[in-house]
Short mmCIF file of C-alpha atoms and ligand atoms in Angstrom, two decimals:
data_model
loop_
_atom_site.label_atom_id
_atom_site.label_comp_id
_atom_site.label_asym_id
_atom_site.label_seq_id
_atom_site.Cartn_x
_atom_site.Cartn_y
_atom_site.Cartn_z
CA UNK A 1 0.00 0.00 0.00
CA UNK A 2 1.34 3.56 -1.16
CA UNK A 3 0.16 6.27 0.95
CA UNK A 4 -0.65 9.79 -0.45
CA UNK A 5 -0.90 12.80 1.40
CA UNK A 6 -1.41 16.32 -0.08
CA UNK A 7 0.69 18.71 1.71
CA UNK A 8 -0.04 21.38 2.31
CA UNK A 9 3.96 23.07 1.54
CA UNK A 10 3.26 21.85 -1.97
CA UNK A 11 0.14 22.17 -2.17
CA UNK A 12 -0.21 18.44 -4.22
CA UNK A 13 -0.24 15.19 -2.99
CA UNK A 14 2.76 13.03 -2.22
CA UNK A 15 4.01 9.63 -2.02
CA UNK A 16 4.49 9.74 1.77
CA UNK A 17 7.73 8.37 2.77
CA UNK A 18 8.65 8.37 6.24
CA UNK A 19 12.09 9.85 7.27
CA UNK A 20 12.14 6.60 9.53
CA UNK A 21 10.16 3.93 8.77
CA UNK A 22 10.49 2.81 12.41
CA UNK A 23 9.45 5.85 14.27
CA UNK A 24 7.51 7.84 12.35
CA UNK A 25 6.42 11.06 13.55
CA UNK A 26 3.54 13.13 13.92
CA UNK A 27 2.69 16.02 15.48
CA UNK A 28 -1.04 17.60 15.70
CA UNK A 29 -1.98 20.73 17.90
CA UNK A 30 -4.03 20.13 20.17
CA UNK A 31 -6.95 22.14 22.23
CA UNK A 32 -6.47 25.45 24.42
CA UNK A 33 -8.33 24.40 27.33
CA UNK A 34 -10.59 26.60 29.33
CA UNK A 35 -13.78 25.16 28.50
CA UNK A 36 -15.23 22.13 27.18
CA UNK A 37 -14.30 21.58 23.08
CA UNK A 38 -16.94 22.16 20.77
CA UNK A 39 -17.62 19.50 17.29
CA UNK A 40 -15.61 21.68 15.55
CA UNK A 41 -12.40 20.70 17.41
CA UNK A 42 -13.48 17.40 16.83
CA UNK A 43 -12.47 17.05 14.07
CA UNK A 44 -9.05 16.91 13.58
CA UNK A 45 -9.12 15.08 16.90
CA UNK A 46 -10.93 12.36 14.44
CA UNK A 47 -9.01 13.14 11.20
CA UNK A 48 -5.60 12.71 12.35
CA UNK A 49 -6.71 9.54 14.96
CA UNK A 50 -7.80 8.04 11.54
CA UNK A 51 -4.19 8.35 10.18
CA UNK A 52 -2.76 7.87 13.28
CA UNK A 53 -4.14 4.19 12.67
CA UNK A 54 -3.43 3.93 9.31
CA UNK A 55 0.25 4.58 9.78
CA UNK A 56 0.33 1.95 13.22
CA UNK A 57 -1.53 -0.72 10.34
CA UNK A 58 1.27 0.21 7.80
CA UNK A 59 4.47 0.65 10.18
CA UNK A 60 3.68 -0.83 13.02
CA UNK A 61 1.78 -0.17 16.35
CA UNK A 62 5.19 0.75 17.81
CA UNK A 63 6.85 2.24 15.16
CA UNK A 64 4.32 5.27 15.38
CA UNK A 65 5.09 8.43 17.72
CA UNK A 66 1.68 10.93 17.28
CA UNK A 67 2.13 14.02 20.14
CA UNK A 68 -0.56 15.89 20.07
CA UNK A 69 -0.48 18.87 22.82
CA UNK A 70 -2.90 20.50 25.54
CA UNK A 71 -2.13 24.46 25.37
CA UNK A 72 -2.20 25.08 29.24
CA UNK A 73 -1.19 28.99 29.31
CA UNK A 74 -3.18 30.90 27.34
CA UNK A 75 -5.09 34.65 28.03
CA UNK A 76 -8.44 32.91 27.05
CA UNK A 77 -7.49 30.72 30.28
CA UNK A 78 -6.16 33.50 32.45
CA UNK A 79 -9.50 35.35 31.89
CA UNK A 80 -11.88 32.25 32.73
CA UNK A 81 -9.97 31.40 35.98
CA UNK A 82 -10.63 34.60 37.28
CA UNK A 83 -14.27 34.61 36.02
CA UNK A 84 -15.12 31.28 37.35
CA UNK A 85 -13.03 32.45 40.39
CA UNK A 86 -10.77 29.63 40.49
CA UNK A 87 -7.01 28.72 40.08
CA UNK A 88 -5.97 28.19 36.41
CA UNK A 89 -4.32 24.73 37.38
CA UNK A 90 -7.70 24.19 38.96
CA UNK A 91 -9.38 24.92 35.22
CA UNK A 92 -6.85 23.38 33.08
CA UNK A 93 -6.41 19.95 34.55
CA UNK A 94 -10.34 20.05 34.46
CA UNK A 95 -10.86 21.30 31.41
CA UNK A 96 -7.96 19.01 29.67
CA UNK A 97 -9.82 15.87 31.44
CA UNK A 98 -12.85 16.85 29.66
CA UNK A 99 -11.73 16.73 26.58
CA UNK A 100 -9.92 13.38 27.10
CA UNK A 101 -13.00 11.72 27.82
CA UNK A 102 -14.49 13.64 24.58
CA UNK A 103 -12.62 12.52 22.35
CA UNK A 104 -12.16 8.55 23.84
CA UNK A 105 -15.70 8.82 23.60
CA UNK A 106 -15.33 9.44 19.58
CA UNK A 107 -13.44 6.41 19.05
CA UNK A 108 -10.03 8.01 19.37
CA UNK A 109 -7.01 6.37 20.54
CA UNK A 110 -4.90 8.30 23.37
CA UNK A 111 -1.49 9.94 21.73
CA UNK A 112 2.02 8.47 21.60
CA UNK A 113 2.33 11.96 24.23
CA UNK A 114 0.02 14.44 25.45
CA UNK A 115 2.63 17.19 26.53
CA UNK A 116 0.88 20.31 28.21
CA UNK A 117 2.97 23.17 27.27
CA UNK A 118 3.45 24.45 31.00
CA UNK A 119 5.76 21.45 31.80
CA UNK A 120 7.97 22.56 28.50
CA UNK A 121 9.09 26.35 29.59
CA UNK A 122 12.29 25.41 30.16
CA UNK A 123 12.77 24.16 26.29
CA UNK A 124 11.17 27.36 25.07
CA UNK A 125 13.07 30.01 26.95
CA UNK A 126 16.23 27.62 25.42
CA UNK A 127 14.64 28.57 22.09
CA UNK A 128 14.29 31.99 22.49
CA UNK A 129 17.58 32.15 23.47
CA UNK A 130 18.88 30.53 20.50
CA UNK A 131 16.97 32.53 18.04
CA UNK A 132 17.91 35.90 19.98
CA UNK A 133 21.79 34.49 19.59
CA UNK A 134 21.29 33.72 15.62
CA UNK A 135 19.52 37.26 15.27
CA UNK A 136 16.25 35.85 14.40
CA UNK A 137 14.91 37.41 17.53
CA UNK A 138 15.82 40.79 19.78
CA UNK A 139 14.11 41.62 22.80
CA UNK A 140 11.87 45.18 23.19
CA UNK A 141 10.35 46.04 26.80
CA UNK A 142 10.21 42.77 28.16
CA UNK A 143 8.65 41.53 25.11
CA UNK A 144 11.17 39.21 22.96
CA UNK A 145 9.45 39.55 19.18
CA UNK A 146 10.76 37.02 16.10
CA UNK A 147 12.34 39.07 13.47
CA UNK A 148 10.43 38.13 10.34
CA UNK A 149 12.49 40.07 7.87
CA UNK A 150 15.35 37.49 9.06
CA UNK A 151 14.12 34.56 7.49
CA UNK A 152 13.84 35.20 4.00
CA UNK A 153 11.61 32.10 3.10
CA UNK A 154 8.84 33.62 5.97
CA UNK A 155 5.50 32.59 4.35
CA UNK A 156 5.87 29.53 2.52
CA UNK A 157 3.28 27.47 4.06
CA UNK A 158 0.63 30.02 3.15
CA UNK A 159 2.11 31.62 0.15
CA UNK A 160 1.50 35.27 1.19
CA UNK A 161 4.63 37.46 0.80
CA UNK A 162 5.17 40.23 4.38
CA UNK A 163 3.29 42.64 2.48
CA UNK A 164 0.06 40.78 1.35
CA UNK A 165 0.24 39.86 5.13
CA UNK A 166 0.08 43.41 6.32
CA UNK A 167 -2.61 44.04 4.24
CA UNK A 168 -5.11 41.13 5.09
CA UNK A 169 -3.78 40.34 8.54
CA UNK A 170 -5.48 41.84 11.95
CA UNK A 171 -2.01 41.99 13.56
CA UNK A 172 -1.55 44.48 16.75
CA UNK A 173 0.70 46.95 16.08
CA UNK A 174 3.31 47.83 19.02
CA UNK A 175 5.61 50.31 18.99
CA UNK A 176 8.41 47.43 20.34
CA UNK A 177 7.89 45.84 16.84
CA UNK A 178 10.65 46.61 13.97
CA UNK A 179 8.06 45.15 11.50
CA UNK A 180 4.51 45.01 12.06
CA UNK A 181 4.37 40.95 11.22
CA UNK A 182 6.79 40.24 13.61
CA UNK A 183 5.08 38.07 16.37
CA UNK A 184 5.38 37.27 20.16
CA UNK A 185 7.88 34.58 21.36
CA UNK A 186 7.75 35.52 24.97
CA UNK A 187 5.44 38.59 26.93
CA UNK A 188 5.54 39.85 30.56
CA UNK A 189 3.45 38.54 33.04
CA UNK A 190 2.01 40.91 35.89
CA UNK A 191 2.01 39.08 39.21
CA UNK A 192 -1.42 37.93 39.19
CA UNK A 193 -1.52 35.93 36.20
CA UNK A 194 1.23 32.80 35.25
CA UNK A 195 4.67 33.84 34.41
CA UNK A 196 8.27 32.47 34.76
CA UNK A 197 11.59 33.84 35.50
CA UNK A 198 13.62 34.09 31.95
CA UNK A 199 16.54 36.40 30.93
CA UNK A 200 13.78 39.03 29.86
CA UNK A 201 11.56 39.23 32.94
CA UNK A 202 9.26 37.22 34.73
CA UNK A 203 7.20 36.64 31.46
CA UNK A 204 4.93 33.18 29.66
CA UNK A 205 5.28 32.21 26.32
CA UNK A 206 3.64 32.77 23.36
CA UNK A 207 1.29 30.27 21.73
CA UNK A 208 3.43 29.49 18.22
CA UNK A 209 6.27 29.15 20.45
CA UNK A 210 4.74 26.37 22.89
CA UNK A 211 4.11 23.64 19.76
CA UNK A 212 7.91 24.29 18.20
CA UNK A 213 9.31 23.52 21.27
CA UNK A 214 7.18 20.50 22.66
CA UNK A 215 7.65 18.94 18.89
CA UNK A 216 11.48 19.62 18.97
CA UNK A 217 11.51 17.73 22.27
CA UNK A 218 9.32 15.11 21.85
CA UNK A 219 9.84 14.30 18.27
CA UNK A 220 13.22 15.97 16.83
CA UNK A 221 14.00 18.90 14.67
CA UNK A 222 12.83 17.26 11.60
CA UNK A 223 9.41 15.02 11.44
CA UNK A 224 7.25 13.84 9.08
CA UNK A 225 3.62 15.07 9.41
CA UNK A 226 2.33 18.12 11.41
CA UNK A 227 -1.57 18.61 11.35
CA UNK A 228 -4.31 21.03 12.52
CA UNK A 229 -7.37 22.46 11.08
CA UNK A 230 -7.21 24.63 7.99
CA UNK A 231 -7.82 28.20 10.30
CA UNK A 232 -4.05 26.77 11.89
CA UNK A 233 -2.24 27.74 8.78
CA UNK A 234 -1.61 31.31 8.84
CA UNK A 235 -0.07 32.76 11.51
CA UNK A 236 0.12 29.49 14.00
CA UNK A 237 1.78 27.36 11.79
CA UNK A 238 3.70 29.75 9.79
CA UNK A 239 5.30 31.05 12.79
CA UNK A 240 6.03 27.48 14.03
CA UNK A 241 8.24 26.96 10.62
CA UNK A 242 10.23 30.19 11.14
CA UNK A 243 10.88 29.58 14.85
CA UNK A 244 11.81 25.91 14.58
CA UNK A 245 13.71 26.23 11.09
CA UNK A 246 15.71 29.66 12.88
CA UNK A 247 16.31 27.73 15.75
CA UNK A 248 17.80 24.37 14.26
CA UNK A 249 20.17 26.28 11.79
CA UNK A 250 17.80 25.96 8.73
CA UNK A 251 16.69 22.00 9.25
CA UNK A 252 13.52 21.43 7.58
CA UNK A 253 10.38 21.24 10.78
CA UNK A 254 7.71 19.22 9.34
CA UNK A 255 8.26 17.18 5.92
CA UNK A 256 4.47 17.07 5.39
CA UNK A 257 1.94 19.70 6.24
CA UNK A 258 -1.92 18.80 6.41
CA UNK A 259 -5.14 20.63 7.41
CA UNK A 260 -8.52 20.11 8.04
CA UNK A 261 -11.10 21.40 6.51
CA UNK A 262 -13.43 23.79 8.43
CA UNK A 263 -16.86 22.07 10.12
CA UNK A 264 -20.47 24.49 9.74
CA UNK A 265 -23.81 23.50 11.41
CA UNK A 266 -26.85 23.74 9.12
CA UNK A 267 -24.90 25.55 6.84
CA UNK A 268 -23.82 28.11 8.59
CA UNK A 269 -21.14 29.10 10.55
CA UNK A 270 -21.29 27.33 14.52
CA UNK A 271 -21.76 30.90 16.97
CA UNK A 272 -23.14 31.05 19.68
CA UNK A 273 -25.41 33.89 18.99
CA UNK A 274 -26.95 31.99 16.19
CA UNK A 275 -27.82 28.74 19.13
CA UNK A 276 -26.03 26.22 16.43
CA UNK A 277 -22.87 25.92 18.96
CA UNK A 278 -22.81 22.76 19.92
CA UNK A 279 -20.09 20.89 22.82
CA UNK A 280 -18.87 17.29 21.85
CA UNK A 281 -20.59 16.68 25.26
CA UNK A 282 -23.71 17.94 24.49
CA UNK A 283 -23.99 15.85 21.31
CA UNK A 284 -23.22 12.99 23.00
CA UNK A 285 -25.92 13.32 25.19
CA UNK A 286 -27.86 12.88 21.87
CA UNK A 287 -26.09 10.32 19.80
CA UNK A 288 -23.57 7.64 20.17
CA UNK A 289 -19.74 8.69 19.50
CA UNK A 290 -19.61 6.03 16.82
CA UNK A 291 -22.71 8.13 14.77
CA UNK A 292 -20.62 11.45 15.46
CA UNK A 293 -17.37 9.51 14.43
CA UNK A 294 -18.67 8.21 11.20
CA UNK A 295 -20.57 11.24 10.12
CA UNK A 296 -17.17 13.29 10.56
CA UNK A 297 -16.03 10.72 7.96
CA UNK A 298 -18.30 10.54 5.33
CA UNK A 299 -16.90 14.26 4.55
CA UNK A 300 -13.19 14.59 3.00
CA UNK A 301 -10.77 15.69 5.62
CA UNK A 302 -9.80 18.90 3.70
CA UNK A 303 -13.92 19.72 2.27
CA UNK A 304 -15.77 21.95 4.45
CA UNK A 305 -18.56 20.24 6.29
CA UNK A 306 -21.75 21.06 6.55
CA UNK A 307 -23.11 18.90 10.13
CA UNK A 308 -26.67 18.09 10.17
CA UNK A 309 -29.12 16.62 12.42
CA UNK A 310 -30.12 15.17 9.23
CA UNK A 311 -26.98 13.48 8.16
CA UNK A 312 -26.73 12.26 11.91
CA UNK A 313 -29.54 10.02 11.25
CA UNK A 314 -28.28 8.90 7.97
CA UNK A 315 -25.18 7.88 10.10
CA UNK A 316 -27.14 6.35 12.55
CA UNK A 317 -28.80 4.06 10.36
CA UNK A 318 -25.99 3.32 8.32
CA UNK A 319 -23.96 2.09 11.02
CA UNK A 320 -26.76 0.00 12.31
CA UNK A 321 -26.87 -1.82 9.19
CA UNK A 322 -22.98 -2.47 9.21
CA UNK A 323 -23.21 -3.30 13.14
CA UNK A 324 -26.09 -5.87 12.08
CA UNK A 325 -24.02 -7.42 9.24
CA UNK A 326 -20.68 -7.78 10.42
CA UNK A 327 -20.87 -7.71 14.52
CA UNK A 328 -20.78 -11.08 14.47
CA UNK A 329 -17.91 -11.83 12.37
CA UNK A 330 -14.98 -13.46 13.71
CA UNK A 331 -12.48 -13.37 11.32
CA UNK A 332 -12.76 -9.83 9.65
CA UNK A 333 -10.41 -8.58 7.00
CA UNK A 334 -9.36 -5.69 4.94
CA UNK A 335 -10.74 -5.15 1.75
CA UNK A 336 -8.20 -3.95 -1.38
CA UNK A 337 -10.35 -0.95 -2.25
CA UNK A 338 -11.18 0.25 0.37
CA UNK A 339 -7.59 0.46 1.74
CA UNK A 340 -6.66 2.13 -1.46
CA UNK A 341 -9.18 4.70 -0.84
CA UNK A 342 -7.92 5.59 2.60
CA UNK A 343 -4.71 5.53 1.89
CA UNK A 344 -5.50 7.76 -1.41
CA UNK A 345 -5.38 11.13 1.14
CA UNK A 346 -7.69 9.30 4.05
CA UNK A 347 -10.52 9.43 1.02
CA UNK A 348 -12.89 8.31 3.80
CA UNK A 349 -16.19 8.89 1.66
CA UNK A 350 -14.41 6.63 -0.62
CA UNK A 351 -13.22 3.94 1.41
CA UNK A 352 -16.88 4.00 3.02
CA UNK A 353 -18.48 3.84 -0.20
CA UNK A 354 -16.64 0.72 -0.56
CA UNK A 355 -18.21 -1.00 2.30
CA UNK A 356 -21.27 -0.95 0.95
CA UNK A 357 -19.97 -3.05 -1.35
CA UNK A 358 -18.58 -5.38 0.73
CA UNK A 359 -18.70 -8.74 2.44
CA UNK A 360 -19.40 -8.67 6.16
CA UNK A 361 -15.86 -9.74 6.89
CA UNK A 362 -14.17 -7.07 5.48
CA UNK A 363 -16.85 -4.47 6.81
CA UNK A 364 -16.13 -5.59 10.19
CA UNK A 365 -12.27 -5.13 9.20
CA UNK A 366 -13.02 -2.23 7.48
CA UNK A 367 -14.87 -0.64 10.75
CA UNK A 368 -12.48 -1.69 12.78
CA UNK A 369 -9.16 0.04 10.68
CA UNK A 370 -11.19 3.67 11.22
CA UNK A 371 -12.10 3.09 14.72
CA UNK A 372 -14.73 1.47 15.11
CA UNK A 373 -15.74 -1.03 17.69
CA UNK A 374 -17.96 -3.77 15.89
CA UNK A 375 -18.89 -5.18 18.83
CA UNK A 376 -19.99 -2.30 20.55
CA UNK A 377 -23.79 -2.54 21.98
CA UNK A 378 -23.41 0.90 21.68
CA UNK A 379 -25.59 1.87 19.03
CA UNK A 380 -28.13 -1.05 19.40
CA UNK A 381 -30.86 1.62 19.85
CA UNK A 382 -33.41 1.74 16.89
CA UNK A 383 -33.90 3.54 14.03
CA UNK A 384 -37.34 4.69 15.67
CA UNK A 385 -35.44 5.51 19.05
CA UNK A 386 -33.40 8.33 17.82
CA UNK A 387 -32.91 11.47 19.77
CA UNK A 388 -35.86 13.50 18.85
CA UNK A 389 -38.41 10.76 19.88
CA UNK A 390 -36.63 9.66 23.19
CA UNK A 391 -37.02 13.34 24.12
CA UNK A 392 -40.42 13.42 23.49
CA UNK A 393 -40.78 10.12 25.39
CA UNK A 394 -38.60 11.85 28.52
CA UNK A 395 -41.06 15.09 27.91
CA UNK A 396 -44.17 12.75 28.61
CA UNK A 397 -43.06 11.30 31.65
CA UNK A 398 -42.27 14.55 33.28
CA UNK A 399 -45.60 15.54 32.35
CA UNK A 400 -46.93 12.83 33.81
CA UNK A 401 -44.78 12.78 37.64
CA UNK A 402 -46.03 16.58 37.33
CA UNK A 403 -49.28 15.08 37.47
CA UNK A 404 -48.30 12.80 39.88
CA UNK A 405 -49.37 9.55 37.40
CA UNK A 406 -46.49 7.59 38.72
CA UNK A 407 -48.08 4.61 36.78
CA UNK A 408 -47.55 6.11 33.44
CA UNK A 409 -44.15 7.65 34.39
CA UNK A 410 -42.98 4.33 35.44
CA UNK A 411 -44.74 2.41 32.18
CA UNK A 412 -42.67 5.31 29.72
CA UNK A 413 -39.16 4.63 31.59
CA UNK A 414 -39.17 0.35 31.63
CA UNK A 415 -40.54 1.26 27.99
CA UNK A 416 -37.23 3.34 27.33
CA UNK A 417 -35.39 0.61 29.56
CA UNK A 418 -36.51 -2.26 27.18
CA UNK A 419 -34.98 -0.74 24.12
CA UNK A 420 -31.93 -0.30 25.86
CA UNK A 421 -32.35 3.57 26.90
CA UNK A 422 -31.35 4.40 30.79
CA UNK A 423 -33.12 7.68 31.97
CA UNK A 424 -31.48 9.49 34.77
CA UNK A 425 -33.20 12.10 36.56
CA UNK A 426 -30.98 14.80 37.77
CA UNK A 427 -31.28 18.14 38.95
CA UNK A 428 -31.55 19.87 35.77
CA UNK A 429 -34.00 17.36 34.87
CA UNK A 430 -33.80 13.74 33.11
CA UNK A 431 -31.83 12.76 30.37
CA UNK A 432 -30.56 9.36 28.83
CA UNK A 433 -27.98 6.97 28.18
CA UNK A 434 -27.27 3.34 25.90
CA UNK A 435 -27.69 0.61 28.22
CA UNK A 436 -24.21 -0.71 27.92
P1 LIG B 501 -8.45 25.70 19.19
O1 LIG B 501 -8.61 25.12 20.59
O2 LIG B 501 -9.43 26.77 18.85
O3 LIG B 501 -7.01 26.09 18.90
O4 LIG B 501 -8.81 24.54 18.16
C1 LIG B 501 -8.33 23.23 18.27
C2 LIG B 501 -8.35 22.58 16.91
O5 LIG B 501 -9.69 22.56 16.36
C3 LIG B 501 -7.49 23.29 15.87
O6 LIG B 501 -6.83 22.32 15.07
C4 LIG B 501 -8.49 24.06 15.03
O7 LIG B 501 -8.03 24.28 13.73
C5 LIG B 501 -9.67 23.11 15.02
N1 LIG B 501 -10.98 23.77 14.77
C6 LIG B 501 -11.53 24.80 15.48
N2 LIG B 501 -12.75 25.11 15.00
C7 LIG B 501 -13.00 24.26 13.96
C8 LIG B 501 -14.11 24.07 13.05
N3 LIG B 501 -15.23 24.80 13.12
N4 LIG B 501 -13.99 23.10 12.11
C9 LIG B 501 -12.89 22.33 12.03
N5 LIG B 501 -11.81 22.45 12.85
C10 LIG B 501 -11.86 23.40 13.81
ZN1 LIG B 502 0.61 24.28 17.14
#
């Protein structure tokens, strides 16, 4: 099997061929946490898990290395500690935890390393220090700014010369800065919010800086893949490049550059003033992580996606059907096509189009490859059980405790409870689980 990625540095796709066919490499960023990740970030959790397994099925479950970080220091986190009155580490180890579960609960294997960026200041004040040494970097009122007129390649990934940037970027403009594109490495901290001591100050880091140095430590100067949805591109991973390609005396960072497309609700953009925001959690209140799993797949990794309550139910029923067919199937397999198709760019659509086609054997292989446990009771709801009517079931019965007709409550929940639906009344009122 030949793999293909398009990369993004090229902008084609490429015969991948890993620097090191016994550790290859991967690095993906990973969520700021301060509050609990919406389906949007889901999806390159999803989209890089599914290579993730694809490279462990082609190298070797221990010839695979995927980091993917937890951005711990943030101003998005300072400000929701002190809102939520709280300590930060307080927020963060909660908020990280949260999105653990999350994303387990989406089918998604736990990385090679989960580094959190605060336990990697040490390695990025040794960065800055390097870059300020190689004038790539000079320090300005505590601030220490990357030089981007020093690197003379600065905007490759993105293909947008200084000057186009100036002109379509929202960059702040300080008068510390020798250009205006020039970006943060390291900022002063006041005393109530994080900071460390470093040759500039008592100061944090800023954010580009945090992934070059957790990759450089955790994976090298050079890897093969580095991932993150498509909004990632310009300035985050930009300014990863010029940092890590200043500070390792012009290596190469990442051979192979990939993004995610961008996920919408209904068509439109997820807000929260427009009430189509929703949490991984609350969806999974809803529907099973295997239905929110597949119908992340049935989209191309770099298309835009439009996520519907209708396509969940496709989903739904689609991997009912498989779960009927192949859950029972002890010897599963891979089929050729539909490994071509994945490994054609992760062409999931494809490679699920191909189940349909497919004996029950290599649908249960199939499943299995992108994640999927076969076995799983998970989904045995039914097609006439889906969200929507469950609610309506859960609205009846609190209608009828209201009217204190305990008979009919209790008939509508051992109802529920025969077709494998646990209610749990709490005190914001009753919701539901799959029996498992
Ligand atoms: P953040 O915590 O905002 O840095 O986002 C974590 C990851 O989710 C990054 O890789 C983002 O590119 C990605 N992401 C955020 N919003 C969306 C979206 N609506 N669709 C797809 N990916 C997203
Ligand atoms: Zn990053």
């Amino acid at each position: 099997m030949v793999l293909r990625l398009h990369n993004t540095l090229t902008r084609d796709k490429v015969d991948f061929a890993p620097l090191d066919p016994k550790n290859v490499r991967m690095y993906v960023c990973g969520p700021t946490v301060y509050d609990y990740a919406h389906i949007g970030n889901a999806r390159p959790a999803i989209v890089f898990d599914v290579l993730f397994r694809l490279l462990r099925h082609s190298y070797g479950d221990a010839h695979v290395t995927f980091v993917r970080n937890i951005t711990d220091v943030d101003d998005k986190i300072n400000a929701r500690a002190a809102e939520e009155k709280i300590s930060i580490a307080d927020l963060t180890t909660r908020t990280a935890a949260q999105y653990q579960a999350d994303v387990q609960a989406l089918g998604c294997l736990p990385p090679t390393h989960e580094p959190r960026a605060t336990h990697y200041i040490g390695q990025m004040i040794a960065m800055v220090e390097r870059l300020v040494a190689s004038g790539h970097a000079y320090a300005a009122q505590g601030h220490v700014l990357f030089d981007v007129e020093s690197k003379s390649d600065y905007g490759k990934l993105s293909r947008r010369s200084i000057n186009e940037m100036l002109a379509g970027a929202r960059v702040e403009v300080a008068p510390y800065k020798k250009n205006t594109m020039d970006f943060v490495l390291w900022k002063p901290s006041d005393a109530d919010i994080p900071g460390w001591e470093s040759p500039w100050g008592r100061g944090r880091p800023g954010w580009h800086l945090e992934c070059s140095a957790m990759s450089e430590s955790l994976l090298g100067e050079t890897f093969d893949i580095h991932g993150g949805g498509i909004d990632l591109q310009f300035p985050h991973h930009e300014n990863e490049i010029a940092q890590s390609e200043c500070a390792h005396g012009g290596h190469p960072f990442a051979k192979v550059w990939m993004h995610n497309g961008f996920l919408q609700v209904e068509g439109e953009k997820m807000s929260k003033s427009l009430g189509n925001f929703f949490t991984i959690r609350e969806l999974l209140d809803d529907w099973p992580g295997e239905v929110l799993r597949l119908n992340m797949l049935r989209t191309h990794y770099r298309q835009p996606i439009d996520w519907t309550a209708h396509s969940l139910k496709e989903s739904w029923k689609i991997l009912e059907r498989w779960y009927d067919d192949a859950g029972a199937m002890a010897s599963p397999r891979l089929g050729e096509k539909f490994l071509a198709a994945l490994a054609d760019d992760l062409n999931t659509p494809q490679a699920l189009a191909e189940l349909h086609q497919e004996t029950p054997e290599a649908v249960a292989g199939g499943l299995s490859l992108l994640g999927f446990s076969v076995m799983s009771e998970s989904i045995a709801a039914k097609p006439e059980l889906d969200a929507t009517s469950i609610n309506h079931a859960i609205a009846a019965r609190t209608a009828a405790r209201a009217a204190k007709d305990f008979k009919e409550s209790d008939r509508i929940r051992d109802e529920l409870l025969a077709k494998g639906i646990v209610l749990k009344d709490g005190a914001g009122g009753t919701t539901w689980e799959v029996k498992r």
